[in-house]
Amino acid sequence: MVLSLDIECIIINSFHVPHIITCSNLKDPVFTFVANKKRVLKGNYNEEVTRLFTRTIKFLLKYGEGYSKVNIYVHNLGGYDGTFICREMLQSSFIKSEAIKILLYKHPKFIVIEYLNLKFLDSCRLSGGQSLKNICKRWKVEATKLPSKELWFQKEILLEKNVKEYQELLRYAQRYSKALQICIYKANLYYKKIFDVKFLDSVSTASLSYR
């Protein structure tokens, strides 16, 4: 099974705080997990972020039942997103920390994070470090047309008066996740047809040359 995952953050006291997680595959609608707005605004964001990631991991484990491996592509695993995933998994009482496996490159660049049958990979490493916009252009996938807004990165986006902007951000995140999923699917078909290599079994474009 192959999925894509995206994490959206706001900035509170100079810290990036995840509050939306979207997950996509080809056949189902985008799965969306959101933090409790009131708890985040009250300053209880550390506990709420851990709850958010715990709910997401529980869902992924349930969704991936029966599969020996679930590849989950995150387009910034080597940066912020990998740090968030690893940190919150270690802080969650639900997750057995001894079952977490991590592959790093020049700490703290995450290449792979594994937990049971879940395998988080960095889609940046499979695209030569390109932005999602350029990846979509390469594989002829329609990327999200919603422009990024400054308010999306501020905690005020969680206020009731900004519910319209919040819904726009949700749609942006969902389209982002779906676009990445389609790009991965097309890339896998291409490398299998042209080079007879399994794109989805690789962790970077460099490793493809050894297959």
mmCIF file with all atom_site columns, C-alpha atoms in Angstrom:
data_model
loop_
_atom_site.group_PDB
_atom_site.id
_atom_site.type_symbol
_atom_site.label_atom_id
_atom_site.label_alt_id
_atom_site.label_comp_id
_atom_site.label_asym_id
_atom_site.label_entity_id
_atom_site.label_seq_id
_atom_site.pdbx_PDB_ins_code
_atom_site.Cartn_x
_atom_site.Cartn_y
_atom_site.Cartn_z
_atom_site.occupancy
_atom_site.B_iso_or_equiv
_atom_site.pdbx_formal_charge
_atom_site.auth_seq_id
_atom_site.auth_comp_id
_atom_site.auth_asym_id
_atom_site.auth_atom_id
_atom_site.pdbx_PDB_model_num
ATOM 1   C CA . MET A 1 1   ? 0.000   0.000  0.000   1.00 0.00 ? 1   MET A CA 1
ATOM 2   C CA . VAL A 1 2   ? 1.207   3.496  -0.842  1.00 0.00 ? 2   VAL A CA 1
ATOM 3   C CA . LEU A 1 3   ? 0.012   6.719  0.794   1.00 0.00 ? 3   LEU A CA 1
ATOM 4   C CA . SER A 1 4   ? 1.068   10.361 0.872   1.00 0.00 ? 4   SER A CA 1
ATOM 5   C CA . LEU A 1 5   ? 0.980   12.568 3.951   1.00 0.00 ? 5   LEU A CA 1
ATOM 6   C CA . ASP A 1 6   ? 1.135   16.320 4.521   1.00 0.00 ? 6   ASP A CA 1
ATOM 7   C CA . ILE A 1 7   ? 1.469   18.345 7.719   1.00 0.00 ? 7   ILE A CA 1
ATOM 8   C CA . GLU A 1 8   ? 0.350   21.965 8.010   1.00 0.00 ? 8   GLU A CA 1
ATOM 9   C CA . CYS A 1 9   ? 1.719   24.184 10.772  1.00 0.00 ? 9   CYS A CA 1
ATOM 10  C CA . ILE A 1 10  ? 1.106   27.525 12.397  1.00 0.00 ? 10  ILE A CA 1
ATOM 11  C CA . ILE A 1 11  ? 3.744   29.549 14.224  1.00 0.00 ? 11  ILE A CA 1
ATOM 12  C CA . ILE A 1 12  ? 3.240   30.178 17.944  1.00 0.00 ? 12  ILE A CA 1
ATOM 13  C CA . ASN A 1 13  ? 5.967   31.917 19.960  1.00 0.00 ? 13  ASN A CA 1
ATOM 14  C CA . SER A 1 14  ? 8.420   31.258 17.105  1.00 0.00 ? 14  SER A CA 1
ATOM 15  C CA . PHE A 1 15  ? 7.643   27.506 17.162  1.00 0.00 ? 15  PHE A CA 1
ATOM 16  C CA . HIS A 1 16  ? 6.104   25.559 14.286  1.00 0.00 ? 16  HIS A CA 1
ATOM 17  C CA . VAL A 1 17  ? 3.000   23.831 15.650  1.00 0.00 ? 17  VAL A CA 1
ATOM 18  C CA . PRO A 1 18  ? 1.328   21.116 13.497  1.00 0.00 ? 18  PRO A CA 1
ATOM 19  C CA . HIS A 1 19  ? -2.457  21.384 13.464  1.00 0.00 ? 19  HIS A CA 1
ATOM 20  C CA . ILE A 1 20  ? -3.599  19.647 10.246  1.00 0.00 ? 20  ILE A CA 1
ATOM 21  C CA . ILE A 1 21  ? -2.527  16.272 8.845   1.00 0.00 ? 21  ILE A CA 1
ATOM 22  C CA . THR A 1 22  ? -3.828  14.998 5.507   1.00 0.00 ? 22  THR A CA 1
ATOM 23  C CA . CYS A 1 23  ? -3.296  11.524 4.118   1.00 0.00 ? 23  CYS A CA 1
ATOM 24  C CA . SER A 1 24  ? -4.157  10.287 0.647   1.00 0.00 ? 24  SER A CA 1
ATOM 25  C CA . ASN A 1 25  ? -4.214  7.272  -1.621  1.00 0.00 ? 25  ASN A CA 1
ATOM 26  C CA . LEU A 1 26  ? -5.548  6.915  -5.143  1.00 0.00 ? 26  LEU A CA 1
ATOM 27  C CA . LYS A 1 27  ? -8.939  5.337  -4.528  1.00 0.00 ? 27  LYS A CA 1
ATOM 28  C CA . ASP A 1 28  ? -10.305 7.008  -1.372  1.00 0.00 ? 28  ASP A CA 1
ATOM 29  C CA . PRO A 1 29  ? -11.045 10.629 -0.429  1.00 0.00 ? 29  PRO A CA 1
ATOM 30  C CA . VAL A 1 30  ? -8.296  12.463 1.434   1.00 0.00 ? 30  VAL A CA 1
ATOM 31  C CA . PHE A 1 31  ? -8.258  11.580 5.128   1.00 0.00 ? 31  PHE A CA 1
ATOM 32  C CA . THR A 1 32  ? -7.973  14.708 7.266   1.00 0.00 ? 32  THR A CA 1
ATOM 33  C CA . PHE A 1 33  ? -7.013  15.017 10.932  1.00 0.00 ? 33  PHE A CA 1
ATOM 34  C CA . VAL A 1 34  ? -7.195  18.365 12.749  1.00 0.00 ? 34  VAL A CA 1
ATOM 35  C CA . ALA A 1 35  ? -6.094  19.584 16.154  1.00 0.00 ? 35  ALA A CA 1
ATOM 36  C CA . ASN A 1 36  ? -8.636  20.926 18.641  1.00 0.00 ? 36  ASN A CA 1
ATOM 37  C CA . LYS A 1 37  ? -8.639  24.668 17.960  1.00 0.00 ? 37  LYS A CA 1
ATOM 38  C CA . LYS A 1 38  ? -9.620  25.722 21.492  1.00 0.00 ? 38  LYS A CA 1
ATOM 39  C CA . ARG A 1 39  ? -6.893  23.679 23.148  1.00 0.00 ? 39  ARG A CA 1
ATOM 40  C CA . VAL A 1 40  ? -4.268  25.073 20.786  1.00 0.00 ? 40  VAL A CA 1
ATOM 41  C CA . LEU A 1 41  ? -5.414  28.669 21.303  1.00 0.00 ? 41  LEU A CA 1
ATOM 42  C CA . LYS A 1 42  ? -5.364  28.200 25.082  1.00 0.00 ? 42  LYS A CA 1
ATOM 43  C CA . GLY A 1 43  ? -1.699  27.261 24.854  1.00 0.00 ? 43  GLY A CA 1
ATOM 44  C CA . ASN A 1 44  ? -2.103  23.505 25.370  1.00 0.00 ? 44  ASN A CA 1
ATOM 45  C CA . TYR A 1 45  ? -0.645  22.809 21.956  1.00 0.00 ? 45  TYR A CA 1
ATOM 46  C CA . ASN A 1 46  ? 2.073   20.344 22.966  1.00 0.00 ? 46  ASN A CA 1
ATOM 47  C CA . GLU A 1 47  ? -0.425  17.848 24.356  1.00 0.00 ? 47  GLU A CA 1
ATOM 48  C CA . GLU A 1 48  ? -2.865  18.484 21.525  1.00 0.00 ? 48  GLU A CA 1
ATOM 49  C CA . VAL A 1 49  ? -0.217  17.907 18.846  1.00 0.00 ? 49  VAL A CA 1
ATOM 50  C CA . THR A 1 50  ? 0.657   14.565 20.443  1.00 0.00 ? 50  THR A CA 1
ATOM 51  C CA . ARG A 1 51  ? -3.055  13.649 20.397  1.00 0.00 ? 51  ARG A CA 1
ATOM 52  C CA . LEU A 1 52  ? -3.236  14.663 16.736  1.00 0.00 ? 52  LEU A CA 1
ATOM 53  C CA . PHE A 1 53  ? -0.326  12.424 15.728  1.00 0.00 ? 53  PHE A CA 1
ATOM 54  C CA . THR A 1 54  ? -1.544  9.549  17.895  1.00 0.00 ? 54  THR A CA 1
ATOM 55  C CA . ARG A 1 55  ? -4.951  9.629  16.177  1.00 0.00 ? 55  ARG A CA 1
ATOM 56  C CA . THR A 1 56  ? -3.227  9.676  12.797  1.00 0.00 ? 56  THR A CA 1
ATOM 57  C CA . ILE A 1 57  ? -0.910  6.747  13.581  1.00 0.00 ? 57  ILE A CA 1
ATOM 58  C CA . LYS A 1 58  ? -3.815  4.712  14.985  1.00 0.00 ? 58  LYS A CA 1
ATOM 59  C CA . PHE A 1 59  ? -5.755  5.319  11.789  1.00 0.00 ? 59  PHE A CA 1
ATOM 60  C CA . LEU A 1 60  ? -2.810  4.392  9.561   1.00 0.00 ? 60  LEU A CA 1
ATOM 61  C CA . LEU A 1 61  ? -2.248  1.148  11.458  1.00 0.00 ? 61  LEU A CA 1
ATOM 62  C CA . LYS A 1 62  ? -5.939  0.262  11.169  1.00 0.00 ? 62  LYS A CA 1
ATOM 63  C CA . TYR A 1 63  ? -6.100  1.315  7.510   1.00 0.00 ? 63  TYR A CA 1
ATOM 64  C CA . GLY A 1 64  ? -3.010  -0.729 6.702   1.00 0.00 ? 64  GLY A CA 1
ATOM 65  C CA . GLU A 1 65  ? -4.139  -3.917 8.421   1.00 0.00 ? 65  GLU A CA 1
ATOM 66  C CA . GLY A 1 66  ? -3.356  -6.937 6.282   1.00 0.00 ? 66  GLY A CA 1
ATOM 67  C CA . TYR A 1 67  ? -0.449  -5.247 4.490   1.00 0.00 ? 67  TYR A CA 1
ATOM 68  C CA . SER A 1 68  ? 3.112   -6.251 5.311   1.00 0.00 ? 68  SER A CA 1
ATOM 69  C CA . LYS A 1 69  ? 4.316   -2.740 4.471   1.00 0.00 ? 69  LYS A CA 1
ATOM 70  C CA . VAL A 1 70  ? 2.606   0.623  4.081   1.00 0.00 ? 70  VAL A CA 1
ATOM 71  C CA . ASN A 1 71  ? 4.818   3.196  2.345   1.00 0.00 ? 71  ASN A CA 1
ATOM 72  C CA . ILE A 1 72  ? 3.875   6.738  3.382   1.00 0.00 ? 72  ILE A CA 1
ATOM 73  C CA . TYR A 1 73  ? 5.518   9.522  1.385   1.00 0.00 ? 73  TYR A CA 1
ATOM 74  C CA . VAL A 1 74  ? 6.040   12.837 3.165   1.00 0.00 ? 74  VAL A CA 1
ATOM 75  C CA . HIS A 1 75  ? 7.399   15.715 1.114   1.00 0.00 ? 75  HIS A CA 1
ATOM 76  C CA . ASN A 1 76  ? 9.608   17.114 3.867   1.00 0.00 ? 76  ASN A CA 1
ATOM 77  C CA . LEU A 1 77  ? 10.513  14.086 5.928   1.00 0.00 ? 77  LEU A CA 1
ATOM 78  C CA . GLY A 1 78  ? 14.145  15.167 5.956   1.00 0.00 ? 78  GLY A CA 1
ATOM 79  C CA . GLY A 1 79  ? 13.183  18.452 7.609   1.00 0.00 ? 79  GLY A CA 1
ATOM 80  C CA . TYR A 1 80  ? 10.394  19.639 9.864   1.00 0.00 ? 80  TYR A CA 1
ATOM 81  C CA . ASP A 1 81  ? 7.907   16.880 9.071   1.00 0.00 ? 81  ASP A CA 1
ATOM 82  C CA . GLY A 1 82  ? 10.270  14.063 9.993   1.00 0.00 ? 82  GLY A CA 1
ATOM 83  C CA . THR A 1 83  ? 11.116  15.815 13.244  1.00 0.00 ? 83  THR A CA 1
ATOM 84  C CA . PHE A 1 84  ? 7.434   16.174 14.099  1.00 0.00 ? 84  PHE A CA 1
ATOM 85  C CA . ILE A 1 85  ? 6.615   12.540 13.277  1.00 0.00 ? 85  ILE A CA 1
ATOM 86  C CA . CYS A 1 86  ? 9.549   11.129 15.221  1.00 0.00 ? 86  CYS A CA 1
ATOM 87  C CA . ARG A 1 87  ? 9.100   13.422 18.232  1.00 0.00 ? 87  ARG A CA 1
ATOM 88  C CA . GLU A 1 88  ? 5.378   12.847 18.606  1.00 0.00 ? 88  GLU A CA 1
ATOM 89  C CA . MET A 1 89  ? 5.697   9.097  18.160  1.00 0.00 ? 89  MET A CA 1
ATOM 90  C CA . LEU A 1 90  ? 8.248   9.037  20.978  1.00 0.00 ? 90  LEU A CA 1
ATOM 91  C CA . GLN A 1 91  ? 5.988   11.135 23.208  1.00 0.00 ? 91  GLN A CA 1
ATOM 92  C CA . SER A 1 92  ? 2.812   9.155  22.572  1.00 0.00 ? 92  SER A CA 1
ATOM 93  C CA . SER A 1 93  ? 1.898   6.638  25.283  1.00 0.00 ? 93  SER A CA 1
ATOM 94  C CA . PHE A 1 94  ? 0.141   4.554  22.612  1.00 0.00 ? 94  PHE A CA 1
ATOM 95  C CA . ILE A 1 95  ? 3.291   3.925  20.566  1.00 0.00 ? 95  ILE A CA 1
ATOM 96  C CA . LYS A 1 96  ? 5.982   1.466  21.631  1.00 0.00 ? 96  LYS A CA 1
ATOM 97  C CA . SER A 1 97  ? 9.191   3.462  21.239  1.00 0.00 ? 97  SER A CA 1
ATOM 98  C CA . GLU A 1 98  ? 11.335  0.323  20.980  1.00 0.00 ? 98  GLU A CA 1
ATOM 99  C CA . ALA A 1 99  ? 9.504   -0.559 17.736  1.00 0.00 ? 99  ALA A CA 1
ATOM 100 C CA . ILE A 1 100 ? 10.520  2.701  16.025  1.00 0.00 ? 100 ILE A CA 1
ATOM 101 C CA . LYS A 1 101 ? 13.347  2.410  13.483  1.00 0.00 ? 101 LYS A CA 1
ATOM 102 C CA . ILE A 1 102 ? 15.070  5.481  12.048  1.00 0.00 ? 102 ILE A CA 1
ATOM 103 C CA . LEU A 1 103 ? 17.481  5.966  9.157   1.00 0.00 ? 103 LEU A CA 1
ATOM 104 C CA . LEU A 1 104 ? 19.271  9.322  9.255   1.00 0.00 ? 104 LEU A CA 1
ATOM 105 C CA . TYR A 1 105 ? 21.578  11.209 6.923   1.00 0.00 ? 105 TYR A CA 1
ATOM 106 C CA . LYS A 1 106 ? 23.754  13.892 8.506   1.00 0.00 ? 106 LYS A CA 1
ATOM 107 C CA . HIS A 1 107 ? 21.572  14.328 11.592  1.00 0.00 ? 107 HIS A CA 1
ATOM 108 C CA . PRO A 1 108 ? 18.817  15.405 11.764  1.00 0.00 ? 108 PRO A CA 1
ATOM 109 C CA . LYS A 1 109 ? 17.973  14.611 8.123   1.00 0.00 ? 109 LYS A CA 1
ATOM 110 C CA . PHE A 1 110 ? 15.461  11.758 8.242   1.00 0.00 ? 110 PHE A CA 1
ATOM 111 C CA . ILE A 1 111 ? 15.520  9.310  5.326   1.00 0.00 ? 111 ILE A CA 1
ATOM 112 C CA . VAL A 1 112 ? 13.183  6.652  6.717   1.00 0.00 ? 112 VAL A CA 1
ATOM 113 C CA . ILE A 1 113 ? 11.069  6.331  9.865   1.00 0.00 ? 113 ILE A CA 1
ATOM 114 C CA . GLU A 1 114 ? 9.494   2.915  10.461  1.00 0.00 ? 114 GLU A CA 1
ATOM 115 C CA . TYR A 1 115 ? 6.943   1.763  13.005  1.00 0.00 ? 115 TYR A CA 1
ATOM 116 C CA . LEU A 1 116 ? 5.580   -1.760 12.721  1.00 0.00 ? 116 LEU A CA 1
ATOM 117 C CA . ASN A 1 117 ? 4.283   -1.987 9.114   1.00 0.00 ? 117 ASN A CA 1
ATOM 118 C CA . LEU A 1 118 ? 4.336   1.797  8.574   1.00 0.00 ? 118 LEU A CA 1
ATOM 119 C CA . LYS A 1 119 ? 7.284   3.155  6.597   1.00 0.00 ? 119 LYS A CA 1
ATOM 120 C CA . PHE A 1 120 ? 7.584   6.946  6.245   1.00 0.00 ? 120 PHE A CA 1
ATOM 121 C CA . LEU A 1 121 ? 9.780   8.050  3.324   1.00 0.00 ? 121 LEU A CA 1
ATOM 122 C CA . ASP A 1 122 ? 10.905  11.427 2.006   1.00 0.00 ? 122 ASP A CA 1
ATOM 123 C CA . SER A 1 123 ? 9.450   12.124 -1.432  1.00 0.00 ? 123 SER A CA 1
ATOM 124 C CA . CYS A 1 124 ? 11.995  14.963 -1.784  1.00 0.00 ? 124 CYS A CA 1
ATOM 125 C CA . ARG A 1 125 ? 14.772  12.362 -1.993  1.00 0.00 ? 125 ARG A CA 1
ATOM 126 C CA . LEU A 1 126 ? 12.908  10.597 -4.789  1.00 0.00 ? 126 LEU A CA 1
ATOM 127 C CA . SER A 1 127 ? 12.498  13.814 -6.757  1.00 0.00 ? 127 SER A CA 1
ATOM 128 C CA . GLY A 1 128 ? 15.955  15.342 -6.543  1.00 0.00 ? 128 GLY A CA 1
ATOM 129 C CA . GLY A 1 129 ? 14.845  17.749 -3.819  1.00 0.00 ? 129 GLY A CA 1
ATOM 130 C CA . GLN A 1 130 ? 12.309  19.501 -6.033  1.00 0.00 ? 130 GLN A CA 1
ATOM 131 C CA . SER A 1 131 ? 9.356   21.469 -4.746  1.00 0.00 ? 131 SER A CA 1
ATOM 132 C CA . LEU A 1 132 ? 5.899   19.924 -5.109  1.00 0.00 ? 132 LEU A CA 1
ATOM 133 C CA . LYS A 1 133 ? 5.106   22.518 -7.774  1.00 0.00 ? 133 LYS A CA 1
ATOM 134 C CA . ASN A 1 134 ? 8.024   21.339 -9.908  1.00 0.00 ? 134 ASN A CA 1
ATOM 135 C CA . ILE A 1 135 ? 7.240   17.673 -9.264  1.00 0.00 ? 135 ILE A CA 1
ATOM 136 C CA . CYS A 1 136 ? 3.663   18.207 -10.437 1.00 0.00 ? 136 CYS A CA 1
ATOM 137 C CA . LYS A 1 137 ? 4.984   19.963 -13.516 1.00 0.00 ? 137 LYS A CA 1
ATOM 138 C CA . ARG A 1 138 ? 7.363   17.066 -14.208 1.00 0.00 ? 138 ARG A CA 1
ATOM 139 C CA . TRP A 1 139 ? 4.617   14.425 -14.001 1.00 0.00 ? 139 TRP A CA 1
ATOM 140 C CA . LYS A 1 140 ? 1.884   16.612 -15.501 1.00 0.00 ? 140 LYS A CA 1
ATOM 141 C CA . VAL A 1 141 ? -0.273  16.638 -12.370 1.00 0.00 ? 141 VAL A CA 1
ATOM 142 C CA . GLU A 1 142 ? -2.548  19.576 -11.666 1.00 0.00 ? 142 GLU A CA 1
ATOM 143 C CA . ALA A 1 143 ? -1.261  21.127 -8.458  1.00 0.00 ? 143 ALA A CA 1
ATOM 144 C CA . THR A 1 144 ? -3.362  23.087 -6.026  1.00 0.00 ? 144 THR A CA 1
ATOM 145 C CA . LYS A 1 145 ? -4.261  26.526 -7.353  1.00 0.00 ? 145 LYS A CA 1
ATOM 146 C CA . LEU A 1 146 ? -5.045  28.032 -3.965  1.00 0.00 ? 146 LEU A CA 1
ATOM 147 C CA . PRO A 1 147 ? -2.366  30.630 -3.208  1.00 0.00 ? 147 PRO A CA 1
ATOM 148 C CA . SER A 1 148 ? -0.567  30.399 0.112   1.00 0.00 ? 148 SER A CA 1
ATOM 149 C CA . LYS A 1 149 ? -1.670  33.127 2.520   1.00 0.00 ? 149 LYS A CA 1
ATOM 150 C CA . GLU A 1 150 ? 0.226   34.667 5.421   1.00 0.00 ? 150 GLU A CA 1
ATOM 151 C CA . LEU A 1 151 ? -2.758  34.072 7.740   1.00 0.00 ? 151 LEU A CA 1
ATOM 152 C CA . TRP A 1 152 ? -2.422  30.314 7.204   1.00 0.00 ? 152 TRP A CA 1
ATOM 153 C CA . PHE A 1 153 ? 0.771   30.308 9.262   1.00 0.00 ? 153 PHE A CA 1
ATOM 154 C CA . GLN A 1 154 ? -0.581  32.364 12.166  1.00 0.00 ? 154 GLN A CA 1
ATOM 155 C CA . LYS A 1 155 ? -2.577  31.108 15.144  1.00 0.00 ? 155 LYS A CA 1
ATOM 156 C CA . GLU A 1 156 ? -5.351  33.573 14.240  1.00 0.00 ? 156 GLU A CA 1
ATOM 157 C CA . ILE A 1 157 ? -6.343  31.137 11.464  1.00 0.00 ? 157 ILE A CA 1
ATOM 158 C CA . LEU A 1 158 ? -7.950  29.080 14.257  1.00 0.00 ? 158 LEU A CA 1
ATOM 159 C CA . LEU A 1 159 ? -10.283 31.876 15.365  1.00 0.00 ? 159 LEU A CA 1
ATOM 160 C CA . GLU A 1 160 ? -13.987 31.571 14.594  1.00 0.00 ? 160 GLU A CA 1
ATOM 161 C CA . LYS A 1 161 ? -13.959 34.771 12.549  1.00 0.00 ? 161 LYS A CA 1
ATOM 162 C CA . ASN A 1 162 ? -11.473 33.176 10.143  1.00 0.00 ? 162 ASN A CA 1
ATOM 163 C CA . VAL A 1 163 ? -13.407 29.962 9.528   1.00 0.00 ? 163 VAL A CA 1
ATOM 164 C CA . LYS A 1 164 ? -13.602 30.680 5.794   1.00 0.00 ? 164 LYS A CA 1
ATOM 165 C CA . GLU A 1 165 ? -9.826  30.999 5.521   1.00 0.00 ? 165 GLU A CA 1
ATOM 166 C CA . TYR A 1 166 ? -9.407  27.866 7.650   1.00 0.00 ? 166 TYR A CA 1
ATOM 167 C CA . GLN A 1 167 ? -11.585 25.891 5.242   1.00 0.00 ? 167 GLN A CA 1
ATOM 168 C CA . GLU A 1 168 ? -9.466  27.185 2.348   1.00 0.00 ? 168 GLU A CA 1
ATOM 169 C CA . LEU A 1 169 ? -6.368  25.921 4.119   1.00 0.00 ? 169 LEU A CA 1
ATOM 170 C CA . LEU A 1 170 ? -7.967  22.510 4.612   1.00 0.00 ? 170 LEU A CA 1
ATOM 171 C CA . ARG A 1 171 ? -8.761  22.272 0.909   1.00 0.00 ? 171 ARG A CA 1
ATOM 172 C CA . TYR A 1 172 ? -5.209  23.330 0.064   1.00 0.00 ? 172 TYR A CA 1
ATOM 173 C CA . ALA A 1 173 ? -3.744  20.632 2.322   1.00 0.00 ? 173 ALA A CA 1
ATOM 174 C CA . GLN A 1 174 ? -6.050  17.975 0.888   1.00 0.00 ? 174 GLN A CA 1
ATOM 175 C CA . ARG A 1 175 ? -5.177  18.874 -2.703  1.00 0.00 ? 175 ARG A CA 1
ATOM 176 C CA . TYR A 1 176 ? -1.475  18.963 -1.815  1.00 0.00 ? 176 TYR A CA 1
ATOM 177 C CA . SER A 1 177 ? -1.632  15.448 -0.399  1.00 0.00 ? 177 SER A CA 1
ATOM 178 C CA . LYS A 1 178 ? -3.598  14.082 -3.364  1.00 0.00 ? 178 LYS A CA 1
ATOM 179 C CA . ALA A 1 179 ? -1.287  15.725 -5.927  1.00 0.00 ? 179 ALA A CA 1
ATOM 180 C CA . LEU A 1 180 ? 1.766   14.175 -4.273  1.00 0.00 ? 180 LEU A CA 1
ATOM 181 C CA . GLN A 1 181 ? 0.095   10.753 -4.299  1.00 0.00 ? 181 GLN A CA 1
ATOM 182 C CA . ILE A 1 182 ? -0.619  10.974 -8.038  1.00 0.00 ? 182 ILE A CA 1
ATOM 183 C CA . CYS A 1 183 ? 2.961   12.074 -8.784  1.00 0.00 ? 183 CYS A CA 1
ATOM 184 C CA . ILE A 1 184 ? 4.356   9.095  -6.877  1.00 0.00 ? 184 ILE A CA 1
ATOM 185 C CA . TYR A 1 185 ? 2.040   6.753  -8.760  1.00 0.00 ? 185 TYR A CA 1
ATOM 186 C CA . LYS A 1 186 ? 3.080   8.169  -12.152 1.00 0.00 ? 186 LYS A CA 1
ATOM 187 C CA . ALA A 1 187 ? 6.776   8.086  -11.243 1.00 0.00 ? 187 ALA A CA 1
ATOM 188 C CA . ASN A 1 188 ? 6.518   4.443  -10.234 1.00 0.00 ? 188 ASN A CA 1
ATOM 189 C CA . LEU A 1 189 ? 4.877   3.509  -13.544 1.00 0.00 ? 189 LEU A CA 1
ATOM 190 C CA . TYR A 1 190 ? 7.522   5.435  -15.484 1.00 0.00 ? 190 TYR A CA 1
ATOM 191 C CA . TYR A 1 191 ? 10.562  3.872  -13.781 1.00 0.00 ? 191 TYR A CA 1
ATOM 192 C CA . LYS A 1 192 ? 9.059   0.406  -14.048 1.00 0.00 ? 192 LYS A CA 1
ATOM 193 C CA . LYS A 1 193 ? 8.338   0.805  -17.768 1.00 0.00 ? 193 LYS A CA 1
ATOM 194 C CA . ILE A 1 194 ? 11.536  2.593  -18.844 1.00 0.00 ? 194 ILE A CA 1
ATOM 195 C CA . PHE A 1 195 ? 14.155  1.174  -16.470 1.00 0.00 ? 195 PHE A CA 1
ATOM 196 C CA . ASP A 1 196 ? 12.419  -1.905 -15.024 1.00 0.00 ? 196 ASP A CA 1
ATOM 197 C CA . VAL A 1 197 ? 13.173  -0.787 -11.456 1.00 0.00 ? 197 VAL A CA 1
ATOM 198 C CA . LYS A 1 198 ? 10.842  -0.560 -8.486  1.00 0.00 ? 198 LYS A CA 1
ATOM 199 C CA . PHE A 1 199 ? 10.653  3.118  -7.681  1.00 0.00 ? 199 PHE A CA 1
ATOM 200 C CA . LEU A 1 200 ? 8.621   2.489  -4.529  1.00 0.00 ? 200 LEU A CA 1
ATOM 201 C CA . ASP A 1 201 ? 11.303  0.214  -3.056  1.00 0.00 ? 201 ASP A CA 1
ATOM 202 C CA . SER A 1 202 ? 13.917  2.991  -3.173  1.00 0.00 ? 202 SER A CA 1
ATOM 203 C CA . VAL A 1 203 ? 14.682  5.732  -0.665  1.00 0.00 ? 203 VAL A CA 1
ATOM 204 C CA . SER A 1 204 ? 16.322  8.170  -3.098  1.00 0.00 ? 204 SER A CA 1
ATOM 205 C CA . THR A 1 205 ? 16.947  8.750  -6.805  1.00 0.00 ? 205 THR A CA 1
ATOM 206 C CA . ALA A 1 206 ? 20.598  7.806  -6.277  1.00 0.00 ? 206 ALA A CA 1
ATOM 207 C CA . SER A 1 207 ? 19.643  4.365  -4.961  1.00 0.00 ? 207 SER A CA 1
ATOM 208 C CA . LEU A 1 208 ? 17.631  3.676  -8.125  1.00 0.00 ? 208 LEU A CA 1
ATOM 209 C CA . SER A 1 209 ? 20.893  3.230  -10.061 1.00 0.00 ? 209 SER A CA 1
ATOM 210 C CA . TYR A 1 210 ? 21.720  0.147  -7.965  1.00 0.00 ? 210 TYR A CA 1
ATOM 211 C CA . ARG A 1 211 ? 18.532  -1.679 -8.916  1.00 0.00 ? 211 ARG A CA 1
#
